[in-house]
CSV table of C-alpha atoms and ligand atoms in Angstrom, one decimal:
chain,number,residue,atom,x,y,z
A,1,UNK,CA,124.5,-201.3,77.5
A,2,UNK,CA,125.0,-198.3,75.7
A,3,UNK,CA,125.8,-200.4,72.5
A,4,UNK,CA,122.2,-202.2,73.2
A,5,UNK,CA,121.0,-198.3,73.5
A,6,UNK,CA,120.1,-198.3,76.7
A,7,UNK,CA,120.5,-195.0,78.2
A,8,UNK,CA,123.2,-195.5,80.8
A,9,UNK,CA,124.6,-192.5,82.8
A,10,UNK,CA,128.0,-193.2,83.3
A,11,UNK,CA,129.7,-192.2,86.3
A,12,UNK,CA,132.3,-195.3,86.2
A,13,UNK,CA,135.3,-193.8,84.2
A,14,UNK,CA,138.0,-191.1,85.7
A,15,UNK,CA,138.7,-189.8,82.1
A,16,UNK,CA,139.1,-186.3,81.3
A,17,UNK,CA,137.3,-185.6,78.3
A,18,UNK,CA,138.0,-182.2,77.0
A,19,UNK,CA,139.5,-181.7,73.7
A,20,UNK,CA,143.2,-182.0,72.8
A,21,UNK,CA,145.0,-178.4,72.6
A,22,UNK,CA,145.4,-177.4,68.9
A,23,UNK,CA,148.9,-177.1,69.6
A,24,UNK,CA,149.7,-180.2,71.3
A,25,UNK,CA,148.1,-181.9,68.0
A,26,UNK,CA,150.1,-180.3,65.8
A,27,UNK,CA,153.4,-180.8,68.2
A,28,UNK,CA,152.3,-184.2,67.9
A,29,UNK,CA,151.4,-184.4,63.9
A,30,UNK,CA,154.7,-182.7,63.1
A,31,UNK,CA,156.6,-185.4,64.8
A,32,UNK,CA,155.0,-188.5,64.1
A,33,UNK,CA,158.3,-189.7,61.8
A,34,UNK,CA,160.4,-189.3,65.2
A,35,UNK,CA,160.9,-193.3,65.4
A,36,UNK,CA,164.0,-194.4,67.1
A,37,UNK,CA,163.8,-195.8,70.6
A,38,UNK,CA,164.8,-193.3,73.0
A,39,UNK,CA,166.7,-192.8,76.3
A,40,UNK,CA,164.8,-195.3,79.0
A,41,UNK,CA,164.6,-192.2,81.1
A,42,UNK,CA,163.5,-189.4,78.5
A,43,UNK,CA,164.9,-187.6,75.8
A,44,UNK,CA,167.1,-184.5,77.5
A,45,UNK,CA,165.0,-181.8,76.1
A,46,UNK,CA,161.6,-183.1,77.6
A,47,UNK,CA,163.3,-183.9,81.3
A,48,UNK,CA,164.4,-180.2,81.1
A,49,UNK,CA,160.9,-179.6,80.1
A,50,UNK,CA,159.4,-181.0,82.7
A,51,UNK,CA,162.2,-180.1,85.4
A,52,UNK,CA,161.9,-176.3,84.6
A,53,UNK,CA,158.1,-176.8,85.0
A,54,UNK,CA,157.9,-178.3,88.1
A,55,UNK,CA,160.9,-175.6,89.4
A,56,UNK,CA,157.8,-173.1,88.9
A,57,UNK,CA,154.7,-175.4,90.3
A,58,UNK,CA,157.1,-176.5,93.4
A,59,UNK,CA,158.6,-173.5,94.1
A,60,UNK,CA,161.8,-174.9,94.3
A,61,UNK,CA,164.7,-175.8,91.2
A,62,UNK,CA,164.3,-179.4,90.2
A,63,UNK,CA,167.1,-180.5,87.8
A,64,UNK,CA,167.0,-182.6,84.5
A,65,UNK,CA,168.8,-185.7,86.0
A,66,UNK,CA,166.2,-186.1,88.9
A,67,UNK,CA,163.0,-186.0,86.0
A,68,UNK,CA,162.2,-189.5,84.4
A,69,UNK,CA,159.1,-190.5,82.5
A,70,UNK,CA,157.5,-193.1,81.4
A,71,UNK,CA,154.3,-194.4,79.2
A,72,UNK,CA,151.9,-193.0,82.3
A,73,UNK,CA,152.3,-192.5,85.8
A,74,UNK,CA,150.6,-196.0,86.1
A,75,UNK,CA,154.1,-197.4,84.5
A,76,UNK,CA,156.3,-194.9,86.8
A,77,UNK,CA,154.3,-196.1,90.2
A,78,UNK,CA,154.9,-199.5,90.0
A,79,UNK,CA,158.5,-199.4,89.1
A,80,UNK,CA,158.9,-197.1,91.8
A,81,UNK,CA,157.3,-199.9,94.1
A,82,UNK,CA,159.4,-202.6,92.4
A,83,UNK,CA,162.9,-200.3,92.7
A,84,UNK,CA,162.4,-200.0,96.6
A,85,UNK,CA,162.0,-202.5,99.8
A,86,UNK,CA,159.8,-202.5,102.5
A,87,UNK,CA,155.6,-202.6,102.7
A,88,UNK,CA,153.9,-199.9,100.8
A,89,UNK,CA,151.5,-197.6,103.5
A,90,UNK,CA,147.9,-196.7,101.2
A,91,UNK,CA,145.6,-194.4,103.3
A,92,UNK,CA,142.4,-195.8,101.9
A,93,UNK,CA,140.4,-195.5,100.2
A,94,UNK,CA,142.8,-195.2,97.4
A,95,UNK,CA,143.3,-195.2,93.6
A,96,UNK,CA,142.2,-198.9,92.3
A,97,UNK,CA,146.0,-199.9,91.3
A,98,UNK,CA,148.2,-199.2,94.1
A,99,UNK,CA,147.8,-202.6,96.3
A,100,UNK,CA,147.5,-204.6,92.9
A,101,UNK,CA,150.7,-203.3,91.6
A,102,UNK,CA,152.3,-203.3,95.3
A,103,UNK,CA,151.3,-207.6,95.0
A,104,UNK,CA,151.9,-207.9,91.7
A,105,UNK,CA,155.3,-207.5,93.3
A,106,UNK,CA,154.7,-209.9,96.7
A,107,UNK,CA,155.1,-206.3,98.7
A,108,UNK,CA,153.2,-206.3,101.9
A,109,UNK,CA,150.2,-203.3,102.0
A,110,UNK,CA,149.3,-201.7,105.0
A,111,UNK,CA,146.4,-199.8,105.4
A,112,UNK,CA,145.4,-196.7,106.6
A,113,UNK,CA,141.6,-196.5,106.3
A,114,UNK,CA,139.8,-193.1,106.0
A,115,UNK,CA,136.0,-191.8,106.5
A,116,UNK,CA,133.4,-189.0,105.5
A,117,UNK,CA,133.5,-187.9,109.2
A,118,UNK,CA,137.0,-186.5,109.3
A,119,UNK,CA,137.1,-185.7,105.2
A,120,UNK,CA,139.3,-188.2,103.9
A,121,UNK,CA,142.1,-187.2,105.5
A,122,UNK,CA,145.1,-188.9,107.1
A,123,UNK,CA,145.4,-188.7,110.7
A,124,UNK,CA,149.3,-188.3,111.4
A,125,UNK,CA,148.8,-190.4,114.9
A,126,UNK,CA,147.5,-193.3,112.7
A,127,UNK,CA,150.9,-193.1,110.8
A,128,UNK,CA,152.4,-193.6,113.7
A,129,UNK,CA,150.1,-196.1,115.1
A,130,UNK,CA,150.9,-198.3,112.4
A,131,UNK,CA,154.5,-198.1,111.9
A,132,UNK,CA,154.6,-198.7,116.0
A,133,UNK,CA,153.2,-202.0,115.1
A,134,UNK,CA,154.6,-202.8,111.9
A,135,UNK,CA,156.5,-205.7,111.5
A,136,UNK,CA,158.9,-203.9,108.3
A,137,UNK,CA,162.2,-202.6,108.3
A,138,UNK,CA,161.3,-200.4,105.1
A,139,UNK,CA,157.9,-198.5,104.3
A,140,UNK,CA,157.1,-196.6,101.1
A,141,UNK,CA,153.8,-194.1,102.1
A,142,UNK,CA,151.7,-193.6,98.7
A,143,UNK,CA,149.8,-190.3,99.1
A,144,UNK,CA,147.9,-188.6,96.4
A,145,UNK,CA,146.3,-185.0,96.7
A,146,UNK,CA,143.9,-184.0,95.1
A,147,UNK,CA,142.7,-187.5,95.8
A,148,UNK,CA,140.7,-190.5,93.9
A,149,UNK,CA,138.6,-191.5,94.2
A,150,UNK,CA,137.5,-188.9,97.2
A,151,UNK,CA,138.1,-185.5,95.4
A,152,UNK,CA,140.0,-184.5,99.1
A,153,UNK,CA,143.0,-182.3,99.5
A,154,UNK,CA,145.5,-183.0,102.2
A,155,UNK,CA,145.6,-180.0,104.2
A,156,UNK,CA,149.7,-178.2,104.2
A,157,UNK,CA,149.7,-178.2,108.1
A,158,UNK,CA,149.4,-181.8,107.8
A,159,UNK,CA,151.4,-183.0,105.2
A,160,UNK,CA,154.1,-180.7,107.4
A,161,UNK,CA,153.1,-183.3,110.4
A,162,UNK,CA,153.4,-186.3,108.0
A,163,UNK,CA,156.7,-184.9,106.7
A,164,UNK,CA,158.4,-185.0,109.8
A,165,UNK,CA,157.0,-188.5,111.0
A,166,UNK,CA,158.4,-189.9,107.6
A,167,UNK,CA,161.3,-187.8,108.3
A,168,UNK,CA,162.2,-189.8,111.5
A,169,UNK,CA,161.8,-192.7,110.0
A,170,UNK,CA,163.6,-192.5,106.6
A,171,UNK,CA,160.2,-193.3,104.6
A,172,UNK,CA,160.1,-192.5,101.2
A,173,UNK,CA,157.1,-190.7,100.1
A,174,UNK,CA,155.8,-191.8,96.4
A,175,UNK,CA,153.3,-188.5,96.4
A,176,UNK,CA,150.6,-189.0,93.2
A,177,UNK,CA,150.2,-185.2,92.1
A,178,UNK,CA,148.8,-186.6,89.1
A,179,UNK,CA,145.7,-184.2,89.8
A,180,UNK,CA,147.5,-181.2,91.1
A,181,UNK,CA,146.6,-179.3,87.9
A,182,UNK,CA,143.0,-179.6,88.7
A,183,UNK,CA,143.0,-178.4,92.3
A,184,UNK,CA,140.0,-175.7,92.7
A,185,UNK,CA,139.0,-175.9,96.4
A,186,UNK,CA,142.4,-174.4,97.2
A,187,UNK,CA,145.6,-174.1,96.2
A,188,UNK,CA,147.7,-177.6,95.7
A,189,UNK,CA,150.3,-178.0,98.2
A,190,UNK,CA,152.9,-180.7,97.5
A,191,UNK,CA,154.1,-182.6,100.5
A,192,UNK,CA,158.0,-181.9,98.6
A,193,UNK,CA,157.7,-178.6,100.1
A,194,UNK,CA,158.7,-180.3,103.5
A,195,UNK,CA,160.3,-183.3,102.7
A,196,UNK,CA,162.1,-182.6,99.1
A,197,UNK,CA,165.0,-185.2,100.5
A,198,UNK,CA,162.7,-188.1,100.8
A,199,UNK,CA,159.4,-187.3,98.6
A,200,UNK,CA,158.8,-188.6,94.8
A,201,UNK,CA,156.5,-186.7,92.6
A,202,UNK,CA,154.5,-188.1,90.3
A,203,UNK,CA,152.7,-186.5,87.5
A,204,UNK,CA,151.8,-186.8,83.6
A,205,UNK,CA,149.0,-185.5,81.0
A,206,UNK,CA,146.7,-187.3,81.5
A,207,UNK,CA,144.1,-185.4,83.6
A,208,UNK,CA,144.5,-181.6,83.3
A,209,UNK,CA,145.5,-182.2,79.9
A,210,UNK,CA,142.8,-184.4,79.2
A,211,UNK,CA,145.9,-187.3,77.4
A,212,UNK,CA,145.5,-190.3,79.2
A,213,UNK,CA,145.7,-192.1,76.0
A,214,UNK,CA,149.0,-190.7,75.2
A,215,UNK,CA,150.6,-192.3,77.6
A,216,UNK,CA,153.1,-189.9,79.4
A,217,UNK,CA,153.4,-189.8,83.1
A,218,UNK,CA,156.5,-188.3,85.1
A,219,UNK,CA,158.7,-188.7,88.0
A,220,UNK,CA,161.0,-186.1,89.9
A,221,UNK,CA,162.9,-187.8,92.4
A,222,UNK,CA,164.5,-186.2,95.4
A,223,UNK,CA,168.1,-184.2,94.4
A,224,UNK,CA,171.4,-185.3,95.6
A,225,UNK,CA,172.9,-189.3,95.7
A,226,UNK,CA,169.7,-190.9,96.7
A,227,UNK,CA,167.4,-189.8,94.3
A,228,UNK,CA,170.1,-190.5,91.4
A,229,UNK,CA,170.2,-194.0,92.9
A,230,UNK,CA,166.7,-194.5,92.8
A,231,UNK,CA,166.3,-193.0,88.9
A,232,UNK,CA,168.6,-195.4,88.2
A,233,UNK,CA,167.3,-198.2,89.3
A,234,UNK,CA,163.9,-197.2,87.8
A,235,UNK,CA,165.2,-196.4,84.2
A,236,UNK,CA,166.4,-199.9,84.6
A,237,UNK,CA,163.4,-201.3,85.5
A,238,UNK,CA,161.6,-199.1,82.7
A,239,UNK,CA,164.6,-200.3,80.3
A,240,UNK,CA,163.4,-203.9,80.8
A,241,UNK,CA,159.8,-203.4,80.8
A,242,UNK,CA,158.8,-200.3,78.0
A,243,UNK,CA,162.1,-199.1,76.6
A,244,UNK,CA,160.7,-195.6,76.9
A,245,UNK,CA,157.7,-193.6,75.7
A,246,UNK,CA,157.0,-192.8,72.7
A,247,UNK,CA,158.9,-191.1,70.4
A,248,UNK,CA,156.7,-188.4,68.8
A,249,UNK,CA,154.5,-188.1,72.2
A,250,UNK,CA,157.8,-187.5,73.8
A,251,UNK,CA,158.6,-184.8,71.6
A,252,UNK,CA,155.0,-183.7,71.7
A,253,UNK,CA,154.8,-183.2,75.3
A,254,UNK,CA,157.9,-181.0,75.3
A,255,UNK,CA,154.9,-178.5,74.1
A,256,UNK,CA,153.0,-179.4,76.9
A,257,UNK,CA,155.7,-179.0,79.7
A,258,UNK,CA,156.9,-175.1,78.5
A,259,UNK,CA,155.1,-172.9,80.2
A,260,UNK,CA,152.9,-171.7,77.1
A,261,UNK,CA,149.8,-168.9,78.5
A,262,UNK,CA,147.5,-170.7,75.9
A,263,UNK,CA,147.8,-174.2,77.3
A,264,UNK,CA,147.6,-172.5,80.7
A,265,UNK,CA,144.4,-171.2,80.3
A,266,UNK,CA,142.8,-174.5,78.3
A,267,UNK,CA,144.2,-175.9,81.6
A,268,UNK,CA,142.0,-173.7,83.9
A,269,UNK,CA,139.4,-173.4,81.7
A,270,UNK,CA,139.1,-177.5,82.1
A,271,UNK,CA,139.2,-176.9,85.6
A,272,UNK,CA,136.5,-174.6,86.1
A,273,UNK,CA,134.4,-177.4,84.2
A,274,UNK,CA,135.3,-180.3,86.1
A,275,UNK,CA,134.6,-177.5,89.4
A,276,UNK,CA,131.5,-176.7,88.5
A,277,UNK,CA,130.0,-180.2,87.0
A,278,UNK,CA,131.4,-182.1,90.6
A,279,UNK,CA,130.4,-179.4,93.1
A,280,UNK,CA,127.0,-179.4,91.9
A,281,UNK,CA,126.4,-183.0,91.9
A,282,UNK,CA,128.5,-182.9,95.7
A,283,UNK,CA,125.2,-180.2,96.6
A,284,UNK,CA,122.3,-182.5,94.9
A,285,UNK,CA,123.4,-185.0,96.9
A,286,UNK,CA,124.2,-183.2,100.5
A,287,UNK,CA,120.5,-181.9,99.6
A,288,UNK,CA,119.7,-185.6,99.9
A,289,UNK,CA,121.2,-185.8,102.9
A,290,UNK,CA,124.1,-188.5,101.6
A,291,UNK,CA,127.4,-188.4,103.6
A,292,UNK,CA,129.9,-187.4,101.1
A,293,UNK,CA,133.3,-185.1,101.3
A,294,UNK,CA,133.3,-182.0,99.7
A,295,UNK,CA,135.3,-182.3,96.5
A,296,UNK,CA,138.5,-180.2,96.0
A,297,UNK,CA,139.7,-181.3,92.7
A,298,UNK,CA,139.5,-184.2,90.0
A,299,UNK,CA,136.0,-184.8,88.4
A,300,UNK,CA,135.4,-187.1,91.8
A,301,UNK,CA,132.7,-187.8,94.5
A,302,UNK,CA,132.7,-190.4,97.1
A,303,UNK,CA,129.4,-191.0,98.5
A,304,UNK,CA,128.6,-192.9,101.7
A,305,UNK,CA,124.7,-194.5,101.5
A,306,UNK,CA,125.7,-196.5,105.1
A,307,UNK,CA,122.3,-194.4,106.4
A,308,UNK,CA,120.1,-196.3,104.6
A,309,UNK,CA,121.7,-199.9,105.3
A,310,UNK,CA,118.5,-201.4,106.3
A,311,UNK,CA,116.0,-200.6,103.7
A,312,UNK,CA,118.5,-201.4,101.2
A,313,UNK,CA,119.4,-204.8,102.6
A,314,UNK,CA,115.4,-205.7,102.2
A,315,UNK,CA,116.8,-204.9,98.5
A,316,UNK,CA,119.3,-207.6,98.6
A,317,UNK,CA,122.3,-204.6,99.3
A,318,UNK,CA,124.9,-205.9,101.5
A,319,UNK,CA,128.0,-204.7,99.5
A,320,UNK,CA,129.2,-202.0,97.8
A,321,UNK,CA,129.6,-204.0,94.7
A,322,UNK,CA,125.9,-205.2,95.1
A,323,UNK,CA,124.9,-201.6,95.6
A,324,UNK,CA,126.6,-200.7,92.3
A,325,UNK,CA,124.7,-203.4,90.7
A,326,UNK,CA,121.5,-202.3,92.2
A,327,UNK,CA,122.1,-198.5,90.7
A,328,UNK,CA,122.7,-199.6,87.6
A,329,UNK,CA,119.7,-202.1,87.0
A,330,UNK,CA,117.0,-199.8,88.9
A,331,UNK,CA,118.6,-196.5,87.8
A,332,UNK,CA,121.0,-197.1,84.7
A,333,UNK,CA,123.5,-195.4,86.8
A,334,UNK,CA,127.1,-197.2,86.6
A,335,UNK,CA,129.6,-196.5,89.6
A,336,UNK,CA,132.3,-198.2,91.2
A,337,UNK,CA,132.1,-200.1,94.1
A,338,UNK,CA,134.1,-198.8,97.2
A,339,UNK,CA,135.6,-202.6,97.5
A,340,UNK,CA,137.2,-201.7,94.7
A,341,UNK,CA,139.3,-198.9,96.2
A,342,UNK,CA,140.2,-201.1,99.0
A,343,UNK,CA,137.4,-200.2,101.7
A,344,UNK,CA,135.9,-202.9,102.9
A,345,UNK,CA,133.0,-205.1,101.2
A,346,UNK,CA,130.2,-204.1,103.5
A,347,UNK,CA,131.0,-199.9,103.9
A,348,UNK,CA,128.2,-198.3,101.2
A,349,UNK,CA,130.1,-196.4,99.6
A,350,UNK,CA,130.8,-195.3,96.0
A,351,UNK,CA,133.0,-193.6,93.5
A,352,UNK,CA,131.0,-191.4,91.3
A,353,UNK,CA,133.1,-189.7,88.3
A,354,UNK,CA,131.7,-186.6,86.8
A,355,UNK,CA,134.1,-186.7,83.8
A,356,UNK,CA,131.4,-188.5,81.0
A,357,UNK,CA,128.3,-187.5,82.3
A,358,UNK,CA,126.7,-184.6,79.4
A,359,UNK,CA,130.4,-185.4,77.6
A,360,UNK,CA,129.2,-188.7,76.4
A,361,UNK,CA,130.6,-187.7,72.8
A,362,UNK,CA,133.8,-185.3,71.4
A,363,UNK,CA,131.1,-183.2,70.1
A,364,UNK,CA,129.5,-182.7,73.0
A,365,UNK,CA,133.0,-181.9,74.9
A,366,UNK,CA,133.9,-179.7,72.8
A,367,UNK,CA,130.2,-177.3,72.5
A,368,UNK,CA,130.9,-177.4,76.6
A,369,UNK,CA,134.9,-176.1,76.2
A,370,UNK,CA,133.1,-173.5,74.3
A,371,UNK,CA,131.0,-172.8,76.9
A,372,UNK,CA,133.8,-172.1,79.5
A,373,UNK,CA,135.5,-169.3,77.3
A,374,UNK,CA,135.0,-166.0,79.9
A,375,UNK,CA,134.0,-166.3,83.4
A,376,UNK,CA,131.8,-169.4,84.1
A,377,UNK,CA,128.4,-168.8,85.5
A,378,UNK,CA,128.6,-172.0,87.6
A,379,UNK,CA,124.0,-171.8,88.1
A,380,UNK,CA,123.6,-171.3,84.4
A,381,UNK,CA,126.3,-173.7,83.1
A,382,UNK,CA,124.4,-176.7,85.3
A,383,UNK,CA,120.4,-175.1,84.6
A,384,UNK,CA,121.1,-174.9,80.7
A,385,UNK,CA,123.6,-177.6,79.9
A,386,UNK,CA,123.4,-180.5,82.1
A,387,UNK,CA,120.4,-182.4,81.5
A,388,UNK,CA,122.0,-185.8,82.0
A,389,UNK,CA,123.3,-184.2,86.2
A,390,UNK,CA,119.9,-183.4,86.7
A,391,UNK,CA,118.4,-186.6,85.5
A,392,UNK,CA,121.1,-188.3,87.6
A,393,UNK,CA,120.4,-186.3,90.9
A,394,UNK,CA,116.1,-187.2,90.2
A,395,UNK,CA,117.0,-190.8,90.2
A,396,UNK,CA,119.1,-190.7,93.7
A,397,UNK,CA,116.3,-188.6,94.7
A,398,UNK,CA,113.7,-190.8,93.7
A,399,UNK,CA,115.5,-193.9,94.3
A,400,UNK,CA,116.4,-192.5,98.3
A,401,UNK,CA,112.9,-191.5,99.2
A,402,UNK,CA,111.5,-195.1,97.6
A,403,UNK,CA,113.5,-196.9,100.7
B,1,PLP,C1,145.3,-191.3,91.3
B,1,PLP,C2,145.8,-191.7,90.0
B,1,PLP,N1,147.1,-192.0,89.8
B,1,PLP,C3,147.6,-192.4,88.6
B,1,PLP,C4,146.8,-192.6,87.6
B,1,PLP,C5,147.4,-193.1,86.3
B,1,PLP,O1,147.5,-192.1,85.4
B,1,PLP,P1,148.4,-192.3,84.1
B,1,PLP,O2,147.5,-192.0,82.9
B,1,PLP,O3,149.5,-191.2,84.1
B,1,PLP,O4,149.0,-193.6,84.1
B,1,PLP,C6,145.4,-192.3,87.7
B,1,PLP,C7,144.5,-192.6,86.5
B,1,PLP,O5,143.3,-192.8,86.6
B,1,PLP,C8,144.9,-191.9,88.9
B,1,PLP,O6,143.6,-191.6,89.1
């Protein structure tokens, strides 16, 4: 649509948008002849990279030999899935490729489902509920906070609780921090800190680093026999399927993973952005009176428009996907569907993603990094600089009081 020129606000992608760091270009640039394939887990120097950065975010010393990467997280999650037996456990709604990757493989998924009402969270007596009445020997729990698509933090009390079920029962937790770096409604807490023996973190550049074309995720896996197992068996996997990342980006994101003040503060700076942009279109909507969870990191917001199920079904809206549809033909608003994320076909709900919306173009990105340099006046940012948000929030507005 937008290459018909139709004005389309688009609040489908989850794609950070802000400007590469100068320096990670020119770690890149200056590498670009590195071209021989590499170690299928990493080259030494990035997993010590990226073990010595994670010793500081974890709080606890993470050694080269339990880092791997890989072309993405995307890449790292499903060999994970494939390297282990068992059903994989999603609390839903979750990110769009878990249960497709989990079949891709024939691995049973078991589902944990999730609401506005008690803010996305997992309830630890549903855990238990279901592995009560599960007919698997082996579980893999996938947990990912700060969440997509419901911009929800797990509580630390909680993923204590959740720690010690999976404890109990020798579950390994594949735990998606892939969004840690843009926590803002508190601090991130990773559930490693009480279960390092039995939790995988995952992680890459994609988000706070605004590089998900790069291609780089990683993978710390637990210390000790186990975990070296379990790299193994996923460098193997990775062996077969990618060889390894790139070259140069490997090299490159050595850069990114060394604790440099500058790239911290591009990091925050981002942040503070994606903060400000999502919490104001969280309040434009709770103004409407729409169900939605207040967001806590990510660029996302999960609406529920269940309250208004009858007028919108004398619209033709039974679904979530038909809902989507309807948004973007009435409003030239694009969304996902909440079918998409695993909830089921009739709840009315979406994912909204404030990552595009005023950052249609690099120019555009880039005049609002600018903006963020100094203390960010959160009113003035969204009055003087959003006019796409606004024009997004009149059409719910006008579009909720027309039912
Ligand atoms: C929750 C979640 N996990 C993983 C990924 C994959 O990220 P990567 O670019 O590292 O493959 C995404 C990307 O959208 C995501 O939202």
């Amino acid at each position: 649509m937008w290459d018909a020129g139709e004005a389309v606000y688009h609040l489908g992608f989850g794609e950070s948008r802000f400007p590469t760091h100068p320096k990670l270009l020119r770690a890149l640039a200056e590498n670009a002849n590195c071209r021989s394939y590499m170690p299928a887990a990493g080259i030494p120097e990035l997993r010590r990279a990226v073990a010595d950065f994670h010793s500081r975010q974890l709080g606890q010393k993470v050694d080269a030999e339990q880092v791997i990467v890989g072309p993405g997280s995307k890449a790292l999650l499903f060999a994970f899935q494939m390297a282990t037996a068992g059903a994989t456990i999603l609390p839903t709604p979750s990110w769009v490729s878990y249960g497709p990757q989990a079949r891709l493989i024939g691995r049973p998924v078991l589902s944990i489902p999730s609401s506005t009402q008690d803010g996305h969270s997992l309830h630890p007596d549903k855990l238990r509920e279901l592995l009560c009445q599960s007919p698997h020997d082996h579980h893999l729990l996938i947990l990912n906070s700060p969440n997509n698509p419901t911009g929800a933090m797990l509580e630390p009390a909680l993923l204590e609780e959740i720690a010690a079920i999976c404890r109990r029962q020798n579950i390994l937790v594949l735990s998606d921090e892939i969004y840690a770096l843009t926590a803002y409604g508190r601090d991130h807490v990773s559930i490693n800190s009480f279960y390092p023996e039995g939790t995988v973190v995952l992680g890459g550049m994609s988000k706070h680093l605004s590089l998900g074309g790069w291609r780089l995720g990683t993978a710390i896996v637990p210390s000790g026999e186990t975990g070296r197992r379990l790299l193994q068996a996923v460098a193997k996997i990775g062996s077969e399927l990618w060889s390894s990342p790139s070259a140069p980006i490997q090299v490159a994101a050595i850069t990114a993973y060394g604790n440099d003040p500058e790239l911290a503060a591009y990091i925050d700076r981002c942040t503070r952005l994606h903060a400000a942009r999502t919490r104001y279109l969280w309040r434009g909507l709770s103004e409407l009176d729409v169900q939605c969870a207040e967001p806590m990191g990510g660029f996302y917001l999960y609406p529920n428009f269940d309250h208004w199920r009858g007028p919108l079904a004398g619209k033709g809206v039974h679904t979530s996907n038909d809902l989507a549809r309807y948004l973007l033909d009435t409003c030239k608003i694009a969304t996902l569907p909440a079918t998409d994320f695993g909830a089921p076909e009739q709840e009315l709900s979406l994912r909204l993603s404030t990552s595009y919306v005023d950052l249609e173009t690099d120019e555009k990105a880039a005049n609002m990094m600018a903006l963020a340099d100094g203390p960010v006046d959160e009113e003035a940012l969204m009055r003087d600089h959003h006019p796409g948000m606004k024009e997004v929030l009149a059409c719910f507005r006008s579009l909720l009081s027309s039912l």
